[in-house]
Short mmCIF file of C-alpha atoms in Angstrom, two decimals:
data_model
loop_
_atom_site.label_atom_id
_atom_site.label_comp_id
_atom_site.label_asym_id
_atom_site.label_seq_id
_atom_site.Cartn_x
_atom_site.Cartn_y
_atom_site.Cartn_z
CA MET A 1 145.87 207.94 120.96
CA GLY A 2 149.04 209.90 121.55
CA SER A 3 148.30 210.21 125.44
CA MET A 4 147.48 206.70 125.71
CA LEU A 5 150.76 206.17 124.24
CA ILE A 6 152.44 208.50 126.69
CA LEU A 7 150.52 206.96 129.53
CA GLY A 8 151.81 203.26 128.54
CA LEU A 9 155.63 204.45 128.18
CA CYS A 10 155.09 206.00 132.01
CA PHE A 11 153.87 202.79 133.11
CA LEU A 12 157.13 201.12 131.57
CA LEU A 13 159.54 203.30 132.99
CA LEU A 14 157.71 203.17 136.76
CA SER A 15 157.80 199.47 136.30
CA SER A 16 161.32 198.93 135.44
CA PHE A 17 162.39 201.03 138.25
CA PRO A 18 162.25 198.67 140.61
CA LEU A 19 164.48 196.29 138.58
CA ALA A 20 167.11 198.84 137.95
CA PHE A 21 167.72 199.72 141.71
CA SER A 22 166.59 196.14 143.72
CA GLU A 23 170.12 194.97 143.31
CA ARG A 24 171.91 195.71 146.81
CA CYS A 25 174.56 193.76 146.20
CA ASN A 26 178.10 194.85 145.16
CA PRO A 27 178.74 193.47 141.56
CA GLN A 28 182.38 192.16 142.99
CA ASP A 29 180.99 190.64 146.14
CA LYS A 30 178.58 188.76 143.64
CA LYS A 31 181.52 187.55 141.56
CA VAL A 32 183.27 186.30 144.40
CA LEU A 33 180.50 184.36 145.77
CA LEU A 34 179.46 182.92 142.72
CA GLN A 35 182.82 181.51 142.10
CA PHE A 36 183.23 180.46 145.67
CA LYS A 37 180.07 178.56 145.04
CA LYS A 38 181.83 176.77 141.98
CA ASP A 39 184.67 176.13 144.21
CA LEU A 40 182.89 174.03 146.73
CA ASN A 41 181.48 171.96 143.80
CA ASN A 42 177.99 170.95 145.05
CA PRO A 43 175.47 172.99 143.03
CA TYR A 44 172.59 171.80 145.55
CA PHE A 45 174.41 173.30 148.64
CA LEU A 46 173.96 176.56 147.41
CA ALA A 47 171.20 176.16 145.20
CA SER A 48 169.54 179.27 146.31
CA TRP A 49 172.69 181.77 144.92
CA ASN A 50 171.07 182.25 141.49
CA PRO A 51 173.24 184.94 139.66
CA GLU A 52 170.07 186.46 138.41
CA GLU A 53 168.69 187.45 142.27
CA ASP A 54 170.17 189.88 144.39
CA CYS A 55 172.86 188.38 146.36
CA CYS A 56 172.04 190.04 149.51
CA THR A 57 168.93 188.11 149.83
CA TRP A 58 170.96 184.82 149.28
CA TYR A 59 170.86 182.26 151.92
CA CYS A 60 173.53 182.10 154.36
CA VAL A 61 174.66 185.82 153.25
CA GLU A 62 174.07 189.37 155.04
CA CYS A 63 175.05 192.66 153.78
CA ASP A 64 175.64 195.74 155.58
CA ASP A 65 172.56 197.95 155.32
CA LYS A 66 174.46 200.90 154.85
CA THR A 67 177.48 199.95 152.00
CA ASN A 68 175.64 196.89 150.98
CA ARG A 69 178.82 194.89 151.09
CA ILE A 70 179.06 191.03 152.28
CA ILE A 71 179.65 191.12 156.14
CA ASN A 72 178.82 187.87 157.23
CA LEU A 73 179.02 184.38 155.32
CA PHE A 74 178.23 181.56 157.35
CA LEU A 75 177.52 177.99 155.69
CA ILE A 76 176.03 175.90 158.26
CA SER A 77 174.47 172.34 157.73
CA SER A 78 171.87 170.22 159.96
CA PHE A 79 172.19 167.23 158.34
CA PRO A 80 175.57 165.26 159.40
CA ASP A 81 175.86 163.35 155.65
CA THR A 82 175.74 166.49 153.72
CA ASN A 83 177.66 165.86 150.29
CA LEU A 84 179.75 169.19 150.46
CA SER A 85 183.67 167.90 150.48
CA GLY A 86 187.04 169.43 149.76
CA GLN A 87 188.88 172.37 151.02
CA ILE A 88 187.91 176.08 152.02
CA PRO A 89 187.50 177.87 148.91
CA ALA A 90 190.64 180.47 148.53
CA SER A 91 188.12 182.84 147.40
CA VAL A 92 186.76 183.35 150.47
CA GLY A 93 189.55 185.83 151.21
CA ASP A 94 188.23 188.03 148.38
CA LEU A 95 185.76 189.44 150.23
CA PRO A 96 187.52 192.43 152.02
CA TYR A 97 184.56 193.63 154.06
CA LEU A 98 183.48 190.44 155.61
CA GLN A 99 183.38 190.55 159.40
CA PHE A 100 181.72 186.90 160.41
CA LEU A 101 183.01 183.94 158.84
CA THR A 102 181.33 180.53 159.83
CA PHE A 103 181.70 176.93 158.74
CA HIS A 104 179.79 174.49 160.67
CA LYS A 105 178.88 170.90 160.72
CA LEU A 106 180.80 170.31 157.46
CA PRO A 107 182.38 166.98 158.29
CA ASN A 108 183.81 166.38 154.45
CA LEU A 109 185.34 169.94 154.74
CA VAL A 110 189.18 169.20 155.21
CA GLY A 111 192.13 170.48 154.66
CA PRO A 112 194.10 173.07 156.47
CA ILE A 113 192.33 176.66 157.15
CA GLN A 114 192.37 178.57 154.30
CA PRO A 115 195.84 181.00 154.33
CA THR A 116 193.75 183.83 152.14
CA ILE A 117 191.55 184.18 155.35
CA ALA A 118 194.81 186.40 156.33
CA LYS A 119 193.19 189.00 153.99
CA LEU A 120 190.04 189.67 155.68
CA THR A 121 191.41 192.64 158.13
CA LYS A 122 187.84 193.37 159.18
CA LEU A 123 187.13 190.07 160.29
CA ARG A 124 185.75 189.89 163.91
CA GLN A 125 184.49 186.54 164.16
CA LEU A 126 186.00 183.13 162.89
CA MET A 127 184.11 179.97 163.48
CA ILE A 128 185.24 176.79 162.23
CA THR A 129 183.48 174.08 164.13
CA ASN A 130 182.35 170.38 163.63
CA THR A 131 184.16 169.95 160.41
CA GLY A 132 187.16 167.67 159.08
CA ILE A 133 189.72 170.55 159.02
CA SER A 134 193.11 169.84 160.17
CA GLY A 135 196.63 171.12 160.27
CA PRO A 136 197.67 173.69 162.91
CA VAL A 137 196.02 176.57 164.07
CA PRO A 138 197.46 179.40 161.89
CA ALA A 139 199.93 181.97 163.03
CA PHE A 140 198.49 184.50 160.50
CA LEU A 141 195.24 184.96 162.46
CA ALA A 142 197.70 187.33 164.54
CA GLN A 143 197.47 189.87 161.93
CA LEU A 144 193.90 190.00 162.02
CA LYS A 145 193.53 192.64 164.65
CA ASN A 146 189.93 193.11 164.80
CA LEU A 147 189.30 189.29 165.78
CA GLU A 148 187.19 189.32 168.80
CA LEU A 149 186.29 185.67 168.63
CA ILE A 150 188.28 182.39 167.57
CA LYS A 151 186.19 179.33 167.63
CA LEU A 152 187.81 176.39 166.04
CA SER A 153 186.05 173.54 168.47
CA PHE A 154 185.25 169.89 167.01
CA ASN A 155 188.11 169.91 164.30
CA SER A 156 190.95 167.84 163.68
CA LEU A 157 193.78 170.56 164.09
CA SER A 158 197.34 169.75 165.40
CA GLY A 159 200.03 171.02 166.70
CA THR A 160 201.24 173.61 168.97
CA ILE A 161 199.13 176.86 170.02
CA PRO A 162 200.61 180.18 168.37
CA SER A 163 202.04 182.46 170.70
CA SER A 164 201.35 185.44 168.65
CA LEU A 165 197.72 185.15 169.18
CA SER A 166 198.30 187.21 172.33
CA GLN A 167 198.92 190.11 170.08
CA LEU A 168 195.11 190.39 169.17
CA PRO A 169 193.87 193.40 171.14
CA ASN A 170 190.24 193.05 171.18
CA LEU A 171 190.25 188.89 171.47
CA GLY A 172 187.26 188.24 173.55
CA SER A 173 187.05 184.62 173.68
CA LEU A 174 189.44 181.51 171.97
CA GLN A 175 187.96 178.45 171.70
CA LEU A 176 190.03 175.53 170.61
CA ASP A 177 188.77 172.66 172.43
CA ARG A 178 188.16 169.16 171.18
CA ASN A 179 191.14 169.07 168.59
CA LYS A 180 194.42 167.37 168.67
CA LEU A 181 196.74 170.25 170.12
CA THR A 182 199.78 169.50 172.05
CA GLY A 183 202.30 171.51 174.27
CA PRO A 184 202.08 173.93 176.62
CA ILE A 185 199.54 177.11 176.84
CA PRO A 186 202.16 179.60 175.56
CA ASP A 187 203.77 182.03 178.36
CA SER A 188 202.82 184.73 176.00
CA PHE A 189 198.96 184.26 176.64
CA GLY A 190 199.48 186.30 180.42
CA SER A 191 200.20 189.51 178.21
CA PHE A 192 196.85 189.47 176.78
CA ASN A 193 195.06 192.86 177.32
CA LYS A 194 192.96 192.74 180.29
CA PRO A 195 190.68 190.93 181.56
CA GLY A 196 191.98 188.97 178.48
CA PRO A 197 190.01 186.22 176.47
CA ASP A 198 187.77 183.41 177.61
CA LEU A 199 190.37 180.49 177.38
CA ILE A 200 188.27 177.16 176.01
CA LEU A 201 191.14 174.64 175.21
CA SER A 202 189.65 171.50 176.66
CA HIS A 203 189.63 167.99 175.21
CA ASN A 204 193.52 168.31 173.53
CA GLN A 205 196.73 167.10 174.50
CA LEU A 206 197.98 170.17 176.42
CA SER A 207 201.01 169.29 178.16
CA GLY A 208 203.78 170.73 180.50
CA PRO A 209 203.51 173.29 183.43
CA ILE A 210 200.83 176.25 183.31
CA SER A 211 202.64 179.51 183.27
CA SER A 212 202.21 181.66 186.29
CA SER A 213 201.71 184.49 183.67
CA LEU A 214 197.71 183.54 183.42
CA GLY A 215 197.25 184.91 186.90
CA ASN A 216 197.14 188.46 185.11
CA LEU A 217 194.16 187.20 183.54
CA ASP A 218 190.57 187.51 184.66
CA PRO A 219 188.21 186.08 181.98
CA ASP A 220 184.66 185.09 182.76
CA ARG A 221 185.52 181.22 181.52
CA ILE A 222 188.67 178.90 181.60
CA ASP A 223 188.41 175.52 180.66
CA LEU A 224 191.50 173.46 180.55
CA SER A 225 189.62 170.17 181.25
CA ARG A 226 191.06 167.19 179.47
CA ASN A 227 194.77 167.75 178.99
CA LYS A 228 197.55 166.72 180.41
CA LEU A 229 198.78 170.18 182.05
CA GLU A 230 200.80 170.12 185.32
CA GLY A 231 202.16 172.40 187.93
CA ASP A 232 200.36 175.08 190.15
CA ALA A 233 197.27 176.57 188.89
CA SER A 234 196.53 178.42 191.99
CA MET A 235 197.17 181.67 190.17
CA LEU A 236 194.01 181.06 188.22
CA PHE A 237 192.02 181.94 191.87
CA GLY A 238 191.23 184.79 193.56
CA SER A 239 188.64 187.04 195.72
CA LYS A 240 188.82 189.64 193.57
CA LYS A 241 188.35 187.80 190.06
CA LYS A 242 185.52 187.78 188.18
CA THR A 243 185.44 184.02 186.99
CA GLN A 244 182.30 182.47 186.06
CA ILE A 245 183.34 179.22 185.00
CA LEU A 246 186.58 177.53 186.04
CA ASP A 247 187.40 173.71 184.78
CA LEU A 248 190.44 172.30 185.41
CA SER A 249 189.61 168.54 185.65
CA ARG A 250 191.40 165.44 184.43
CA ASN A 251 194.70 167.12 184.39
CA LEU A 252 198.02 166.42 186.28
CA PHE A 253 197.93 169.93 188.68
CA GLN A 254 199.30 169.99 191.86
CA PHE A 255 198.78 172.55 194.35
CA ASP A 256 197.30 173.40 197.69
CA LEU A 257 193.77 174.24 198.14
CA SER A 258 193.48 175.30 201.29
CA PRO A 259 194.54 179.02 201.27
CA LEU A 260 192.81 179.65 198.13
CA LYS A 261 190.17 182.66 197.55
CA PHE A 262 187.20 182.73 195.49
CA PRO A 263 184.92 185.11 193.18
CA THR A 264 181.89 185.34 195.80
CA LYS A 265 179.45 186.87 193.54
CA SER A 266 180.25 185.51 189.79
CA LEU A 267 181.79 181.75 190.57
CA ILE A 268 178.93 179.46 189.13
CA TRP A 269 181.09 176.17 188.14
CA LEU A 270 184.29 175.14 189.76
CA ASP A 271 185.54 171.79 188.64
CA LEU A 272 189.08 170.47 189.74
CA ASN A 273 188.40 166.48 189.66
CA HIS A 274 191.15 163.80 188.77
CA ASN A 275 194.08 166.29 189.93
CA ASN A 276 197.02 165.94 192.13
CA ILE A 277 195.18 168.72 194.29
CA TYR A 278 196.23 168.64 198.01
CA GLY A 279 195.17 170.55 201.52
CA SER A 280 191.58 170.79 202.80
CA ILE A 281 188.35 172.66 201.05
CA PRO A 282 188.77 176.19 202.46
CA VAL A 283 186.02 177.75 204.39
CA ALA A 284 185.96 180.55 201.78
CA LEU A 285 184.05 178.51 198.94
CA THR A 286 180.89 178.52 201.68
CA LYS A 287 180.99 182.40 200.91
CA VAL A 288 180.15 181.36 197.23
CA GLU A 289 177.05 182.48 196.94
CA ASN A 290 175.75 181.22 193.37
CA LEU A 291 177.77 178.15 192.84
CA GLN A 292 176.00 175.41 190.68
CA HIS A 293 178.65 172.95 189.77
CA PHE A 294 181.56 171.82 192.40
CA ASN A 295 183.58 168.61 191.46
CA VAL A 296 187.09 167.67 193.95
CA SER A 297 186.73 164.23 193.31
CA TYR A 298 189.83 162.02 192.40
CA ASN A 299 192.29 164.18 194.38
CA HIS A 300 193.70 161.73 196.74
CA GLU A 301 195.36 164.03 198.91
CA LEU A 302 192.45 166.44 199.83
CA SER A 303 191.59 165.89 203.40
CA GLY A 304 189.82 167.13 206.43
CA ALA A 305 186.26 168.01 207.05
CA ILE A 306 183.90 169.71 204.32
CA PRO A 307 182.97 173.00 205.35
CA GLN A 308 179.65 173.84 206.41
CA GLY A 309 177.75 176.15 204.78
CA GLY A 310 177.10 177.72 201.50
CA GLU A 311 176.35 175.39 198.87
CA LEU A 312 179.05 172.60 199.64
CA GLN A 313 176.33 169.89 201.30
CA SER A 314 173.78 170.73 198.17
CA PHE A 315 176.09 168.47 196.02
CA ASP A 316 176.09 164.80 195.88
CA THR A 317 179.09 162.14 197.37
CA TYR A 318 180.28 162.26 193.87
CA SER A 319 181.78 165.54 193.99
CA TYR A 320 183.58 164.15 196.82
CA PHE A 321 184.58 160.59 195.55
CA HIS A 322 188.24 159.16 196.27
CA THR A 323 189.27 161.69 198.55
CA LYS A 324 190.12 161.73 202.20
CA LEU A 325 187.57 164.33 203.03
CA CYS A 326 184.68 163.80 205.62
CA GLY A 327 181.62 165.52 206.69
CA SER A 328 178.09 166.29 205.08
CA PRO A 329 177.47 164.85 202.47
CA LEU A 330 180.06 161.99 203.14
CA PRO A 331 179.98 160.33 206.23
CA PRO A 332 181.27 161.92 209.40
CA CYS A 333 184.45 162.50 210.38
CA THR A 334 185.88 159.70 212.65
CA ASN A 335 187.73 159.93 215.64
CA LYS A 336 191.10 159.55 213.79
CA GLN A 337 190.31 162.88 211.56
CA VAL A 338 190.79 166.55 212.54
CA LEU A 339 187.94 168.66 212.21
CA ILE A 340 190.09 171.49 211.16
CA GLN A 341 189.95 174.66 208.35
CA ASN A 342 192.67 176.54 207.36
CA THR A 343 193.11 179.63 209.20
CA THR A 344 194.64 182.90 208.24
CA ILE A 345 195.38 185.79 210.63
CA LYS A 346 195.67 189.06 208.69
CA LYS A 347 197.78 191.93 209.48
CA GLU A 348 195.12 194.04 210.84
CA GLN A 349 193.88 190.93 213.17
CA GLN A 350 197.12 190.37 214.83
CA HIS A 351 195.66 191.89 218.09
CA VAL A 352 193.47 188.87 218.15
CA GLY A 353 194.53 186.31 220.98
CA PHE A 354 193.63 183.00 219.76
CA LEU A 355 193.32 180.76 216.84
CA ARG A 356 190.41 177.70 216.77
CA LEU A 357 191.13 174.37 215.82
CA LEU A 358 188.38 171.87 215.83
CA LEU A 359 189.73 168.86 216.68
CA GLY A 360 188.39 165.04 216.92
CA LYS A 361 187.61 164.52 220.66
CA SER A 362 189.67 161.48 221.23
CA ASN A 363 192.72 163.19 219.39
CA VAL A 364 193.51 165.76 222.12
CA THR A 365 194.22 165.06 225.66
CA THR A 366 195.34 167.46 228.38
CA LYS A 367 197.83 166.25 231.44
CA SER A 368 197.07 169.98 233.31
CA ARG A 369 196.51 173.45 232.16
CA ARG A 370 199.63 173.85 230.83
CA THR A 371 199.79 170.76 228.69
CA LEU A 372 198.42 169.16 225.66
CA VAL A 373 198.90 165.88 224.02
CA ILE A 374 198.04 165.61 220.30
CA LYS A 375 197.79 162.13 219.12
CA ALA A 376 199.38 160.30 215.77
CA GLN A 377 197.48 160.00 212.85
CA ILE A 378 196.03 163.23 212.91
CA ASN A 379 195.31 164.68 209.54
CA ALA A 380 195.80 168.22 210.19
CA ILE A 381 197.34 171.35 208.36
CA HIS A 382 199.14 174.33 209.03
CA VAL A 383 198.00 177.62 210.12
CA GLU A 384 199.23 180.56 208.06
CA LYS A 385 199.58 183.83 208.76
CA SER A 386 199.93 186.77 206.69
CA SER A 387 202.51 189.36 208.04
CA LYS A 388 205.87 190.38 208.20
CA ARG A 389 205.81 189.10 212.24
CA PHE A 390 205.13 185.70 210.87
CA LEU A 391 206.86 183.04 208.64
CA PRO A 392 206.50 183.67 205.06
CA LYS A 393 205.18 181.37 202.70
CA GLU A 394 208.62 180.37 201.24
CA ASP A 395 209.64 179.50 204.61
CA VAL A 396 206.43 177.69 205.44
CA THR A 397 207.39 175.55 202.04
CA ARG A 398 210.86 174.96 203.09
CA ARG A 399 209.97 173.86 206.27
CA LEU A 400 206.98 171.62 205.89
CA GLY A 401 208.36 170.61 202.14
CA SER A 402 206.04 170.44 198.90
CA ARG A 403 203.90 167.17 200.51
CA PRO A 404 201.83 168.81 203.17
CA LYS A 405 200.95 164.92 204.02
CA THR A 406 204.42 164.41 205.61
CA SER A 407 203.48 167.03 208.10
CA LEU A 408 200.34 166.48 209.77
CA ALA A 409 199.97 169.24 212.07
CA SER A 410 201.85 172.44 211.94
CA LEU A 411 201.18 175.69 213.85
CA LEU A 412 203.52 178.44 212.92
CA PHE A 413 204.43 181.67 215.19
CA ALA A 414 206.86 183.99 215.48
CA GLU A 415 208.58 184.95 218.49
CA SER A 416 206.61 181.93 220.48
CA ARG A 417 208.61 181.25 223.16
CA ARG A 418 205.41 179.06 224.54
CA LEU A 419 206.24 176.78 221.88
CA SER A 420 209.73 176.00 222.14
CA GLN A 421 209.22 173.64 225.31
CA VAL A 422 208.75 169.92 224.18
CA MET A 423 208.10 167.29 226.97
CA GLU A 424 209.59 164.50 224.74
CA PRO A 425 212.24 166.03 222.47
CA SER A 426 213.56 162.87 221.57
CA LYS A 427 210.70 161.85 219.66
CA ALA A 428 211.99 162.60 215.95
CA ALA A 429 207.98 163.10 214.77
CA PHE A 430 207.72 166.10 216.64
CA SER A 431 210.01 169.37 215.76
CA CYS A 432 209.52 172.51 217.24
CA SER A 433 211.63 175.88 217.37
CA SER A 434 210.98 179.65 218.15
CA SER A 435 208.77 180.18 215.53
CA SER A 436 207.04 176.84 214.56
CA LEU A 437 205.62 173.52 215.80
CA SER A 438 205.11 170.47 213.30
CA MET A 439 203.95 166.92 213.64
CA GLU A 440 204.56 163.90 211.65
CA ASN A 441 202.56 160.90 211.84
CA SER A 442 204.44 158.17 213.33
CA SER A 443 203.95 158.72 217.43
CA ASP A 444 202.00 160.50 219.89
CA VAL A 445 203.41 164.12 220.48
CA THR A 446 203.19 165.94 223.98
CA ALA A 447 204.01 169.23 224.09
CA ASN A 448 203.76 172.59 226.52
CA PHE A 449 201.52 175.46 225.79
CA SER A 450 200.26 178.24 227.89
CA PRO A 451 197.22 178.72 228.27
CA ILE A 452 195.12 175.97 226.78
CA THR A 453 191.77 174.69 226.72
CA ALA A 454 191.92 171.36 225.08
CA LYS A 455 188.03 169.97 224.60
CA MET A 456 186.32 169.84 221.42
CA MET A 457 187.78 173.17 220.64
CA LEU A 458 191.55 174.03 220.89
CA GLU A 459 192.57 177.70 221.82
CA ILE A 460 195.84 178.45 221.45
CA ARG A 461 196.62 182.02 222.61
CA LYS A 462 199.35 183.85 220.85
CA LEU A 463 199.89 186.88 223.45
CA SER A 464 197.77 188.37 226.06
CA GLU A 465 196.32 191.80 226.13
CA GLU A 466 198.72 192.72 228.73
CA GLU A 467 201.60 191.30 227.01
CA GLU A 468 200.69 193.05 223.65
CA LYS A 469 200.48 196.25 225.35
CA ARG A 470 203.88 195.58 227.04
CA ARG A 471 205.65 194.93 224.00
CA THR A 472 204.36 197.96 222.10
CA LEU A 473 205.79 200.31 225.05
CA GLN A 474 208.66 198.43 224.64
CA GLY A 475 209.04 198.55 220.88
#
């Protein structure tokens, strides 16, 4: 009888062990979560939060495997009419080990972003999306130095973007799209730790000139589309960047596309539609290997032939609508359109003896081997050289003005006496100096070059090899 009693007691003790040690959840965290549930004023939304059970097993909650503290709280509804209303409970700030906080698809969640979130110093990801949250993007987020992701998309946030966000050393993605934000992109954003965060700021009311400091960044994604931003965004381009997605569409940007370079390996998405971008499509785009989306439509001053090669012919005509571009996939260039691509002579290429400009057959005629006639209405662009021996870019801008359409042809040289003789100098449409040649669109121009071959391909000699050697010896 005694032995049976002892066995029974042992059984009771063993069976009670799982009950005593099954509670992983920290008691203080559990208390906070129950208060959080109460503050939401919807007992059905978090019905699984039973105070008699381990809170680490509750729906929408995740505990750390080692500390058993709450590190993840995610409230997500799959039903758009979820009857969860009110503000974010202040008690959310009492979970000191929280690293991930998500509110998603809760349209009746309103009010500002809860200020007590500033106490969550371990927070790495803050995601509040598809809610009725309003008010400003809080500046206190800059205090949360561990933040890697701020995603506040599809809300009703307003006001300006806090410049202090650039103080977040680990931020990898800033997503503020589809709100009602106004004002400029802060200049301070150029001081983000490199490569800088992805900037997803589309579908707002941002305005003003874009800061040149953003050229310091090299994130994977930049989406500034559907705002009212303006100015020169060319600093966002570059062959050494690692950009995958660049969307500047539906803004007021104004810059010359012609001389820009692009990441050949990484770029897959480039959308520039509905801006005031001018110049021509650079040949460099044909070197981009994996371009999957491309759109330059509704840039009315974008002109010239679409370069052949790469992926540019794989896009439909909608990608080029409402421009002055021609060539496949658009209709062929007419005789009044010059098939010309921007050319840059690098310093190490100065010994090269000629530049090639592909011109419409009927736009160029020759009176002799030494005389060239370029007809009016030619939609050409300048040829830029990058070296000390040629005009610097500032001189080009000063000479030609900010609207290239007023200078339809321009060949820029240094010490180019061969371009200084003008057979018809009285024509105001044509100007020529010791270092430049430009033409506007009023009448035909006749100029003296040597030597010249003007058929479908026009070759303009810079220096002969003999002259190059002679000048080198004299120098």
